[in-house]
CSV table of C-alpha atoms and ligand atoms in Angstrom, one decimal:
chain,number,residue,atom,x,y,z
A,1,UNK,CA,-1.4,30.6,29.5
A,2,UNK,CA,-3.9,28.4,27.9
A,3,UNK,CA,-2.5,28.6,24.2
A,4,UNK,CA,-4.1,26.9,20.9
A,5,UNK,CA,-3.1,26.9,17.0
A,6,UNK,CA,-5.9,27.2,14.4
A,7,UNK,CA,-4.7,26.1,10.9
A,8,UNK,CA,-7.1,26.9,8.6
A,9,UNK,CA,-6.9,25.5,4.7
A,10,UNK,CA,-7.2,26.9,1.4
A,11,UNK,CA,-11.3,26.4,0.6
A,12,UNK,CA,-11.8,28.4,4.3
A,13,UNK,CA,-10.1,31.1,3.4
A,14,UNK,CA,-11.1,31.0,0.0
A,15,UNK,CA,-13.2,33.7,-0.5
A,16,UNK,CA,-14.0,36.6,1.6
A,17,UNK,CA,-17.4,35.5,3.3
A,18,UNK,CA,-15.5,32.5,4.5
A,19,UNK,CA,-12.6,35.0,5.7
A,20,UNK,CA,-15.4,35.7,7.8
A,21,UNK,CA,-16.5,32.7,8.7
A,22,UNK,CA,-12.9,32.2,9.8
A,23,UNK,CA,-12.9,35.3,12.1
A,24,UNK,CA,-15.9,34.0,14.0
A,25,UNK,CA,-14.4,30.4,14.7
A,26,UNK,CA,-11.0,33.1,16.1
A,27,UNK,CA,-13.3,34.8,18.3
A,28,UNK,CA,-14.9,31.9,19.7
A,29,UNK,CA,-11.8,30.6,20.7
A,30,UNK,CA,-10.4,34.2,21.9
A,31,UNK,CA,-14.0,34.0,24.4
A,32,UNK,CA,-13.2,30.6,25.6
A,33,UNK,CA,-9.9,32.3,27.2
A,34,UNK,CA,-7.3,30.8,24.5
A,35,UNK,CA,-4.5,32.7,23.6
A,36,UNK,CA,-4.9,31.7,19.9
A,37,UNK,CA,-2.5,31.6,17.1
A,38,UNK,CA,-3.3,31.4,13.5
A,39,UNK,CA,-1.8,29.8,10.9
A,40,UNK,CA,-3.3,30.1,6.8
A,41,UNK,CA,-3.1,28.4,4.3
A,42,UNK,CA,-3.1,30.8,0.4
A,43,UNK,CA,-6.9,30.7,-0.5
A,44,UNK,CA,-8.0,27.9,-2.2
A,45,UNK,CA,-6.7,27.7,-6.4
A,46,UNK,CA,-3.8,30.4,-5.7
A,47,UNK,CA,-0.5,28.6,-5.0
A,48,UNK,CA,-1.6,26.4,-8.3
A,49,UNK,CA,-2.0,29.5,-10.2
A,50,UNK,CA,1.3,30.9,-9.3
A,51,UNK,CA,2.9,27.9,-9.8
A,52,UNK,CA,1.5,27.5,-13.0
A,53,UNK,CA,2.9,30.9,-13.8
A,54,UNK,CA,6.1,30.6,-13.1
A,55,UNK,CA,6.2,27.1,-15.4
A,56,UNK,CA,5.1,29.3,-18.1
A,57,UNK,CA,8.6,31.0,-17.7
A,58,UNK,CA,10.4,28.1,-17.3
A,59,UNK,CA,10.3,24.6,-16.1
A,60,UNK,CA,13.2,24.9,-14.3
A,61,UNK,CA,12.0,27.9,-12.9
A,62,UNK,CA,14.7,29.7,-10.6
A,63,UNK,CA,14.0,28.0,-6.6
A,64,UNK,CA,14.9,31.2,-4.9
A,65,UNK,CA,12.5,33.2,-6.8
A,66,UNK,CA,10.0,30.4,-7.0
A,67,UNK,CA,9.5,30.5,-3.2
A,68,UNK,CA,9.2,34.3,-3.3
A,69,UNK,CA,6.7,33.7,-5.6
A,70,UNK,CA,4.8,30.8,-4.0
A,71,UNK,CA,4.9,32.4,-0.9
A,72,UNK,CA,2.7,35.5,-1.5
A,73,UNK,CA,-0.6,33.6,-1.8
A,74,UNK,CA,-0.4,33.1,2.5
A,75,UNK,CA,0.5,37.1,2.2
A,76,UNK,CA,-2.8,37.7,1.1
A,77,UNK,CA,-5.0,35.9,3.3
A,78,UNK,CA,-2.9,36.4,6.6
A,79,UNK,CA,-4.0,39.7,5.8
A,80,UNK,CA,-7.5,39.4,5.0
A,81,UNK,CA,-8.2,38.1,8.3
A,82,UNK,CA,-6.3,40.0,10.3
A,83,UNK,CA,-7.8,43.2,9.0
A,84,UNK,CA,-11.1,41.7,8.9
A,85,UNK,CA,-10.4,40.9,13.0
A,86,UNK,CA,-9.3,44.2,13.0
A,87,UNK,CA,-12.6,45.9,11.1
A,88,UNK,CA,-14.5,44.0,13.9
A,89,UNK,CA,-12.7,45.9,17.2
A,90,UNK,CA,-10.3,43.1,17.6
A,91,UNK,CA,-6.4,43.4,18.2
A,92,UNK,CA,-4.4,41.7,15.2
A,93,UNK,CA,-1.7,41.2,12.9
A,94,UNK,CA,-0.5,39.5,10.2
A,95,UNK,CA,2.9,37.5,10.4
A,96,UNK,CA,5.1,36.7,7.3
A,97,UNK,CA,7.1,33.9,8.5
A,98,UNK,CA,10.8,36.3,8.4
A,99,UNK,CA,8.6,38.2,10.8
A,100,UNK,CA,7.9,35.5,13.2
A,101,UNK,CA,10.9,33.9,12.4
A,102,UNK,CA,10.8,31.1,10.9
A,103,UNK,CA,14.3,29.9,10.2
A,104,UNK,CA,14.5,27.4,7.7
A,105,UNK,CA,17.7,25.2,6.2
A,106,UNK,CA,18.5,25.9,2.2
A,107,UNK,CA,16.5,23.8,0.4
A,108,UNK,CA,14.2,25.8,-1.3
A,109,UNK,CA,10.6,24.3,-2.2
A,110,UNK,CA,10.9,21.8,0.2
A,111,UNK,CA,12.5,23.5,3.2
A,112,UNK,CA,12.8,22.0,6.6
A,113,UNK,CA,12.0,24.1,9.7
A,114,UNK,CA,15.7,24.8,11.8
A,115,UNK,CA,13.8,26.9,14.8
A,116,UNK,CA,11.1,29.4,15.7
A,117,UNK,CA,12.0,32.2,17.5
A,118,UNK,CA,9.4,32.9,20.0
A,119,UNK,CA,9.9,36.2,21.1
A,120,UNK,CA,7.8,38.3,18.8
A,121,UNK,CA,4.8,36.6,18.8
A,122,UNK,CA,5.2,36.2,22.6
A,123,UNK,CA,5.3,39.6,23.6
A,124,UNK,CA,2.1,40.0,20.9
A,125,UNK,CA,-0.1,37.2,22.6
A,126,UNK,CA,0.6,38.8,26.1
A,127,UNK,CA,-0.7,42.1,24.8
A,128,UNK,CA,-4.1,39.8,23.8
A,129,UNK,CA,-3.3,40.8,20.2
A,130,UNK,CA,-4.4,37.7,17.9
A,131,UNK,CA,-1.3,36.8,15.4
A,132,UNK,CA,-2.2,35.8,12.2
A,133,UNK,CA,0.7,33.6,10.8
A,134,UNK,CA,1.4,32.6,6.8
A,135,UNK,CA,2.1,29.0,6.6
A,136,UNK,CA,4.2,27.7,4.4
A,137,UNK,CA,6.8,29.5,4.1
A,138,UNK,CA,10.3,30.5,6.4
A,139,UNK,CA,13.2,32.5,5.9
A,140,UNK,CA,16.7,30.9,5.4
A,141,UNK,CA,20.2,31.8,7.3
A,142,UNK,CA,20.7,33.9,4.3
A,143,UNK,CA,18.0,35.6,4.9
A,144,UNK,CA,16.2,34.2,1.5
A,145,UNK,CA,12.7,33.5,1.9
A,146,UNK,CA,11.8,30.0,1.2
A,147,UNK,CA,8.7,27.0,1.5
A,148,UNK,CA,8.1,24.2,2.8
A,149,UNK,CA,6.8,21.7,0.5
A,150,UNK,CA,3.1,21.4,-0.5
A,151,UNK,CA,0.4,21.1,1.8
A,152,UNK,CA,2.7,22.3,4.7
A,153,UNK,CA,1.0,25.1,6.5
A,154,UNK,CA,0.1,22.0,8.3
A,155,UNK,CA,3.6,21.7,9.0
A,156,UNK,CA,3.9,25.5,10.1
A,157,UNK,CA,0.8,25.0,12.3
A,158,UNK,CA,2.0,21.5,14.0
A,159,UNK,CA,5.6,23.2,14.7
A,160,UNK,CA,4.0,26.6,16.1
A,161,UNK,CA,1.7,24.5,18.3
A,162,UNK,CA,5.7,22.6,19.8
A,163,UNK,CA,7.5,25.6,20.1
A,164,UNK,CA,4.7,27.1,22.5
A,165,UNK,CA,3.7,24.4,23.9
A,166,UNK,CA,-0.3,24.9,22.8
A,167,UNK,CA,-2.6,22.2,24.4
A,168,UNK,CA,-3.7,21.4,21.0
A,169,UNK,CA,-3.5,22.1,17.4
A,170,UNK,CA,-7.3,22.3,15.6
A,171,UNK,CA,-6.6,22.2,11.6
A,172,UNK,CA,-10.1,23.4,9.8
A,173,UNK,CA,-10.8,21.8,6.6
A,174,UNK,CA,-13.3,21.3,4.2
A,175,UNK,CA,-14.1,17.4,5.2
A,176,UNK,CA,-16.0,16.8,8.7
A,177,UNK,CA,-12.5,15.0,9.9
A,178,UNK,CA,-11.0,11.6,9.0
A,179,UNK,CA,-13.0,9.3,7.6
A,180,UNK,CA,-13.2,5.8,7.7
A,181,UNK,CA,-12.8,5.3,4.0
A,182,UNK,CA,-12.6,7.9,0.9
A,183,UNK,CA,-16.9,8.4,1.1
A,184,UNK,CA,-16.1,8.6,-2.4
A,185,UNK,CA,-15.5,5.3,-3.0
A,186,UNK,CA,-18.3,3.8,0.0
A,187,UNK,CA,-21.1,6.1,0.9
A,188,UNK,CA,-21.4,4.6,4.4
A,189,UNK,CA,-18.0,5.6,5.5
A,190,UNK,CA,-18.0,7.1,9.0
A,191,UNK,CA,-16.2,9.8,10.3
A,192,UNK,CA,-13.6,8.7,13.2
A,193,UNK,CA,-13.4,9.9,16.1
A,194,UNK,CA,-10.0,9.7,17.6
A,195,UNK,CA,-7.0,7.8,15.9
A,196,UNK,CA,-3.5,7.4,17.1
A,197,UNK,CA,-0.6,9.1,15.2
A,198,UNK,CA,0.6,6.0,14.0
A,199,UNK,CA,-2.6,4.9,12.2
A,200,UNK,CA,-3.0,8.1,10.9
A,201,UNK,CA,0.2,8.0,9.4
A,202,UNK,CA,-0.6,4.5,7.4
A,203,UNK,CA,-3.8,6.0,6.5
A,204,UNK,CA,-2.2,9.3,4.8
A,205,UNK,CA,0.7,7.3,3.1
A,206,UNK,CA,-2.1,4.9,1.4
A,207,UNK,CA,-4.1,7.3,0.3
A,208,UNK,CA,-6.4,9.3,2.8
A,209,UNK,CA,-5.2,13.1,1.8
A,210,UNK,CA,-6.8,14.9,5.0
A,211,UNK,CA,-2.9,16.0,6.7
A,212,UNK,CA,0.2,16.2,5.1
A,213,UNK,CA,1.8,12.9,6.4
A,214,UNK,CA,5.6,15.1,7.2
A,215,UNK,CA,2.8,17.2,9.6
A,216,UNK,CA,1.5,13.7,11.4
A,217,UNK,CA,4.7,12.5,12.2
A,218,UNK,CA,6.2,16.2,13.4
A,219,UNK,CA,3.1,16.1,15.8
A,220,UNK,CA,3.6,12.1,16.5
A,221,UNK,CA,7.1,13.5,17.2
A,222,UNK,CA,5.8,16.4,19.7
A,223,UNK,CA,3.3,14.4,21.0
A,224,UNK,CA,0.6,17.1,20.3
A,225,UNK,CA,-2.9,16.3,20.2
A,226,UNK,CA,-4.3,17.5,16.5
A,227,UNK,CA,-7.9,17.8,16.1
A,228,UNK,CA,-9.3,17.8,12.4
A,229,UNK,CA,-12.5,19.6,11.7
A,230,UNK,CA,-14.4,20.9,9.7
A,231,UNK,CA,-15.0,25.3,9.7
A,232,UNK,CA,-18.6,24.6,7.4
A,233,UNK,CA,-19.9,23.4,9.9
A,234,UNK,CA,-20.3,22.0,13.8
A,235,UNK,CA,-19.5,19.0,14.0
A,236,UNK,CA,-16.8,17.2,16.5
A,237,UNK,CA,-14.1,16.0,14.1
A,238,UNK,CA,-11.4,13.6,14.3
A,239,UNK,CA,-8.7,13.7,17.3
A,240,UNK,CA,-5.1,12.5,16.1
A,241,UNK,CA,-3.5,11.5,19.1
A,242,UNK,CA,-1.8,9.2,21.5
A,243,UNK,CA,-2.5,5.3,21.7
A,244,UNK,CA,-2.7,5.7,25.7
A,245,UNK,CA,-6.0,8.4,25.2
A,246,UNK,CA,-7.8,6.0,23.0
A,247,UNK,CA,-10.2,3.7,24.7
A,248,UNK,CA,-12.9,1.0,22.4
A,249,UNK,CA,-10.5,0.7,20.0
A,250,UNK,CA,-11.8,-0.9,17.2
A,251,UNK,CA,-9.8,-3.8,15.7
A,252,UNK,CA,-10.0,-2.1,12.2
A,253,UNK,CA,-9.6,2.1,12.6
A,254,UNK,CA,-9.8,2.6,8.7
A,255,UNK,CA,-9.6,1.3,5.3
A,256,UNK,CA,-7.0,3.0,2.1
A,257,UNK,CA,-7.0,2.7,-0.9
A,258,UNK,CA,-4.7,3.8,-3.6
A,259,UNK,CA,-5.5,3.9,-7.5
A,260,UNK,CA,-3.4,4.1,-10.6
A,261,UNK,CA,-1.1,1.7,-9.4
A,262,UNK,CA,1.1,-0.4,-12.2
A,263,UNK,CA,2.3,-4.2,-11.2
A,264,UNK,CA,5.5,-5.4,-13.0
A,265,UNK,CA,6.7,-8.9,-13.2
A,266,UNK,CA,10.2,-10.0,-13.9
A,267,UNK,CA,10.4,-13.8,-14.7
A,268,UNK,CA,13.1,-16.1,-14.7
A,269,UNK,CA,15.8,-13.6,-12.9
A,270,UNK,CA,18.5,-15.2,-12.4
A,271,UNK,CA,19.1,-16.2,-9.0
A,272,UNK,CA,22.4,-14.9,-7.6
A,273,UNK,CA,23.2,-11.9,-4.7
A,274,UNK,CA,22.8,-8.4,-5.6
A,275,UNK,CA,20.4,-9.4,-8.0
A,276,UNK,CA,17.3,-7.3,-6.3
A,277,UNK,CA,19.6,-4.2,-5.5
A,278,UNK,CA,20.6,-4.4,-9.5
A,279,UNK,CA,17.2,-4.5,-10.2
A,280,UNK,CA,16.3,-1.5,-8.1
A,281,UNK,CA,19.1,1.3,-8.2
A,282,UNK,CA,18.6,2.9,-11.4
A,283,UNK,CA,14.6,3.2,-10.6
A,284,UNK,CA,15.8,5.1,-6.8
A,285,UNK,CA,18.4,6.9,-9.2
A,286,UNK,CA,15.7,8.2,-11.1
A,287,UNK,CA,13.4,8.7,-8.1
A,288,UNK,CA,10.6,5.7,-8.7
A,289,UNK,CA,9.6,5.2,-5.6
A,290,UNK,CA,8.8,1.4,-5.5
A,291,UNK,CA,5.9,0.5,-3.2
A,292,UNK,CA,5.3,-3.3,-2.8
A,293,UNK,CA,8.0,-6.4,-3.9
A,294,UNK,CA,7.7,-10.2,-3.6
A,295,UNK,CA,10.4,-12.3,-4.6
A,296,UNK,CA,9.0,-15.8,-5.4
A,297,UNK,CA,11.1,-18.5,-4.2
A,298,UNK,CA,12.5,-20.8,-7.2
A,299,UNK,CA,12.7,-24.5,-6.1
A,300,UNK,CA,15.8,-25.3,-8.1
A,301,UNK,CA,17.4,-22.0,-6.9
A,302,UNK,CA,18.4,-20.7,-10.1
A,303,UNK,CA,15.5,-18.4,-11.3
A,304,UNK,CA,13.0,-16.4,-9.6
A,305,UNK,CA,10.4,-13.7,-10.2
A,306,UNK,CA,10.3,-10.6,-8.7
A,307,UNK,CA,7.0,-8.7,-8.8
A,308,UNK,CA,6.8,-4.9,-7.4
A,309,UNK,CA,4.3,-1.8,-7.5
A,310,UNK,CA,5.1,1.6,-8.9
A,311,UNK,CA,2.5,4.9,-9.5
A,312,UNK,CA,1.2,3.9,-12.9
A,313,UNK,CA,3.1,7.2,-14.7
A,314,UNK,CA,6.1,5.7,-13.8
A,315,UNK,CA,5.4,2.7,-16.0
A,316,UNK,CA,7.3,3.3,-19.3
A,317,UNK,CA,10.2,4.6,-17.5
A,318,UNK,CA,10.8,2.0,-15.8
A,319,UNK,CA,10.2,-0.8,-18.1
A,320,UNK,CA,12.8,1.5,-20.6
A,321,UNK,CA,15.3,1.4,-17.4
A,322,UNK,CA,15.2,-2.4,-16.8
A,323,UNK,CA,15.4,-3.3,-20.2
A,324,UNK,CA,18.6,-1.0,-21.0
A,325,UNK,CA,20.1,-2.7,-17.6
A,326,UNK,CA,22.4,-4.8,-18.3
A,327,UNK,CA,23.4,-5.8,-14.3
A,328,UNK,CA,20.8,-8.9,-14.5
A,329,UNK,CA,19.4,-10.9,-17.0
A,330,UNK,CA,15.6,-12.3,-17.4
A,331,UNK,CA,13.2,-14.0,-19.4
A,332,UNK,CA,10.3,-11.7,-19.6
A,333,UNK,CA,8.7,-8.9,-17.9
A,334,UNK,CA,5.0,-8.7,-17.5
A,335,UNK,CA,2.7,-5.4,-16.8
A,336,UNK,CA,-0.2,-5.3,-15.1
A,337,UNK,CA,-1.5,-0.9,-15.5
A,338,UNK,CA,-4.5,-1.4,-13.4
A,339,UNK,CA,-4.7,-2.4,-10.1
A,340,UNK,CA,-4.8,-0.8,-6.6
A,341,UNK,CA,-3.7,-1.7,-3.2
A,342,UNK,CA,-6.1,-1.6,-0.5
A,343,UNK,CA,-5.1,-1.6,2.9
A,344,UNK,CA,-6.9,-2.3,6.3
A,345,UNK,CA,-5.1,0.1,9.2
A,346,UNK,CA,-5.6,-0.6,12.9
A,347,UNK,CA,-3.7,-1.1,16.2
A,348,UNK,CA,-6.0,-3.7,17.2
A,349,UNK,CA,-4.8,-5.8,15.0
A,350,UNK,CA,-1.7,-5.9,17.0
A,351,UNK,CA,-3.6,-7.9,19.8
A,352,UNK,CA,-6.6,-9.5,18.2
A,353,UNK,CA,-5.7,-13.2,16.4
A,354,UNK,CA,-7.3,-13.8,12.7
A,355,UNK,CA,-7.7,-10.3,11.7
A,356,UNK,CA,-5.4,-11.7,8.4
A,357,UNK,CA,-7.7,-14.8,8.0
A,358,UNK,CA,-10.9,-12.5,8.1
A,359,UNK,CA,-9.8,-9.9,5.5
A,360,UNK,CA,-8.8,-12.8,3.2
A,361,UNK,CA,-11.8,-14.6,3.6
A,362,UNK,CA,-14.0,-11.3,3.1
A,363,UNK,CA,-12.0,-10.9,-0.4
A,364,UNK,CA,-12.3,-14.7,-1.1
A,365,UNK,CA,-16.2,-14.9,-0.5
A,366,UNK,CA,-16.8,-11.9,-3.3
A,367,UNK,CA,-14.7,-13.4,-5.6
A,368,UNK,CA,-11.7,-11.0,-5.2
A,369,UNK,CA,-8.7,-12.5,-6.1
A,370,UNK,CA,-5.3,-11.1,-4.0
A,371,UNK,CA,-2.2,-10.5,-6.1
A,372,UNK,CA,0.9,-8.9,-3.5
A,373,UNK,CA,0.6,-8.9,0.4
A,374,UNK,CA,2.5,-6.9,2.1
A,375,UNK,CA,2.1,-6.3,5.8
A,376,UNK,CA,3.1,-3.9,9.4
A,377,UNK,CA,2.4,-4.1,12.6
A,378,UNK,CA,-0.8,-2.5,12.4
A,379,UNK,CA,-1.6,-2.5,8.7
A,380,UNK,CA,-2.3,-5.1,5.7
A,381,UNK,CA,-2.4,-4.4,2.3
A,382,UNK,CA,-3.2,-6.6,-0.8
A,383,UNK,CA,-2.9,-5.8,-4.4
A,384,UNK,CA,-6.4,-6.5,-6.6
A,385,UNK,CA,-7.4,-5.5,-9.7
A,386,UNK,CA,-8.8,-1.9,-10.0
A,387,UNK,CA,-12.0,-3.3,-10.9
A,388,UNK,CA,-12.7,-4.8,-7.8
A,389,UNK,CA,-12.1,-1.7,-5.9
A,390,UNK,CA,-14.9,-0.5,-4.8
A,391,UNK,CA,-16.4,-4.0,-3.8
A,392,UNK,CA,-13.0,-4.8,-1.7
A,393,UNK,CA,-13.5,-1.7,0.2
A,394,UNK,CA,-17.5,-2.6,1.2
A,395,UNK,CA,-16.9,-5.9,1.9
A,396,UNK,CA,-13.6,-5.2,4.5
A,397,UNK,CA,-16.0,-2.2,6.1
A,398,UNK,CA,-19.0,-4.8,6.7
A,399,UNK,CA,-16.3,-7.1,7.5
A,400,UNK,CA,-14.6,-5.1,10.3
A,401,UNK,CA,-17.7,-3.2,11.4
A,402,UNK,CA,-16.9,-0.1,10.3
A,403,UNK,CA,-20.5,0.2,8.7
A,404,UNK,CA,-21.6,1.4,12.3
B,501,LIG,N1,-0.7,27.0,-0.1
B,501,LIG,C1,0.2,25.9,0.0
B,501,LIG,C2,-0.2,24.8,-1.0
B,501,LIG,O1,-1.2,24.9,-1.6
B,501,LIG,C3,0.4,25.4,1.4
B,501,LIG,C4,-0.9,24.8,2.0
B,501,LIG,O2,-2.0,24.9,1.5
B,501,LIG,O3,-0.8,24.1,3.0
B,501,LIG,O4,0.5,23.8,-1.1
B,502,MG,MG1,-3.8,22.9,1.6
């Protein structure tokens, strides 16, 4: 049984005539002799909206009855196209995930899938009726329905697509697939054609927003292939999937960017062990999530600096927490509110000599100066100044050939 997931997001569900849309892309799947599952997404604006409701209540809205809430937007639209498949002749119907199930563990708005029982939607498929499956959202061992963080109907799609064993898992968006940079930052970004899991996953966790990054490691995990594309219009898309499948790699797969960064400098800390983890424990207490850190090293061994990245919101709460720490002591603390980190992503580099020399260079010849580097395996990143954003990103995509 030839079996494929279709995930489809909130802006192609998100009105009727793309409901329709939708049903057309089923059916040509259902003709090519797929048993298909579907996985939606709420249509597009409606899980904001409900959130936004339920904060009028209360910030601290109840979690039980927030996911119950949350969770109805997927009710609709599993609906929609299920009777719309239905108005057209077709066998359907709509799964809620306590229908499928979906078991979940307890931790509501942010749940983690336990298992999927297969049975149900088993027994559908081999009656050749098409299931139609909310994403999002599970039921827990106590039988309280819960969801799965935002975004994740990726997540339900990736884990439908391991638990029976699909050949591949298509997710239909409103972009023509991944893209070599954010277009809105270079025009002549290009649309990639297949990327390994692992270079996806550095490209969503600096910046590019086309999965769910929890979604690209599940399927790293799974080893499922994951096509991204587009259901506006034909075009091939983007093919997350294994290293081995890839052939003319590239050196450089993709570029990232991040904005609204915030640099802060500690000067003259004193020198001494446990200093960073003093530094650094009430900003994890308080869930700052601290992105780069240099420590420069002092010559006479007394004093340092320590320099590290945070999201730029997190600025004033954090310079409050280190000055009221009295763990360590320094001289002065410096703040930088606008730079951005822009990162080059590709498992050539793992192989290919110089790639660091080139993107330095590249910055150096437009006059870029580099604040923080920070590197992986297959990624390098360097802090600049906001400003010089946008002529970072062309100069790296000329550099690396990404242009064509
Ligand atoms: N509707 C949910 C959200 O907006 C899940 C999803 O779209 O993937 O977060
Ligand atoms: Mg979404």
């Amino acid at each position: 049984m030839k079996i494929v997931v279709l995930k489809f997001g909130g802006t192609s569900v998100g009105t009727i005539s793309r409901i329709k849309k939708v049903s057309k892309i089923i059916l040509s799947f259902k003709k090519k002799k797929y048993k298909v599952i579907v996985v939606t997404s709420a249509m597009s604006g409606m899980t904001n909206n409900l959130i936004k409701k339920s904060l009028k209540i209360s910030k601290s809205f109840d979690p039980i009855e927030y996911d119950v809430l949350v969770s109805s937007g997927e009710q609709i639209s599993c609906a929609l196209i299920s009777g719309q498949l239905k108005s057209l002749g077709h066998k359907s119907r709509s799964f809620l995930g306590w229908q499928v199930p979906i078991i979940t563990d307890n931790n509501h708005t942010n749940a983690k899938i336990d298992f999927v029982n297969v049975r149900n939607i088993k027994k559908i498929l081999s009656k050749g009726i098409i299931p139609i499956v909310a994403g999002f959202q599970g039921i827990t061992k106590n039988g309280e329905v819960s969801t799965l963080g935002r975004g994740a109907s990726d997540y339900t799609a990736i884990t439908l697509a391991k638990y029976f064993n699909a050949e591949k898992c298509v997710i239909f968006t409103d972009v023509d697939g991944v893209m070599t940079t954010d277009p809105r930052n270079y025009k002549k970004a290009k649309k990639i054609k297949t990327i390994s899991y692992e270079e996806m996953l550095e490209m969503s966790s600096l910046g590019s927003k086309v999965m769910q990054s929890n979604s690209v490691q599940e399927a790293r995990l799974n080893r499922t292939d994951v096509l991204v594309k587009s259901s506006f219009k034909e075009s091939e898309g983007t093919l997350i999937t294994k290293r081995k499948k890839i052939k003319n790699h590239k050196i450089i797969t993709g570029i990232s960017s991040t904005k609204n960064d915030a640099k802060i400098t500690l000067v003259g800390v004193k020198d001494k062990p446990g200093v960073a983890a003093a530094i650094f424990k009430p900003l994890s207490k308080n869930n700052i999530n601290v992105d780069m850190v240099v420590q420069n090293i002092s010559a006479d061994k007394k004093e340092t600096d320590v320099t590290f990245t945070i999201k730029n919101e997190n600025t004033i709460k954090t310079v409050n927490l280190i000055k009221n720490n009295k763990e360590f002591k320094y001289d002065k603390i410096l703040i930088d509110k606008n730079v951005s980190k822009l990162s080059i992503i590709g498992v050539g580099m793992i192989t290919t000599p110089g790639v660091t020399y080139r993107m330095f260079q590249a910055l150096s010849k437009n006059k870029i100066n580099i604040l923080v580097i920070s590197t992986s395996e297959i990624k390098i990143s360097v802090l600049i100044k906001q400003s010089n954003l946008k002529k970072g990103i062309e100069a790296l995509h000329k550099e690396f050939n990404l242009d064509n």
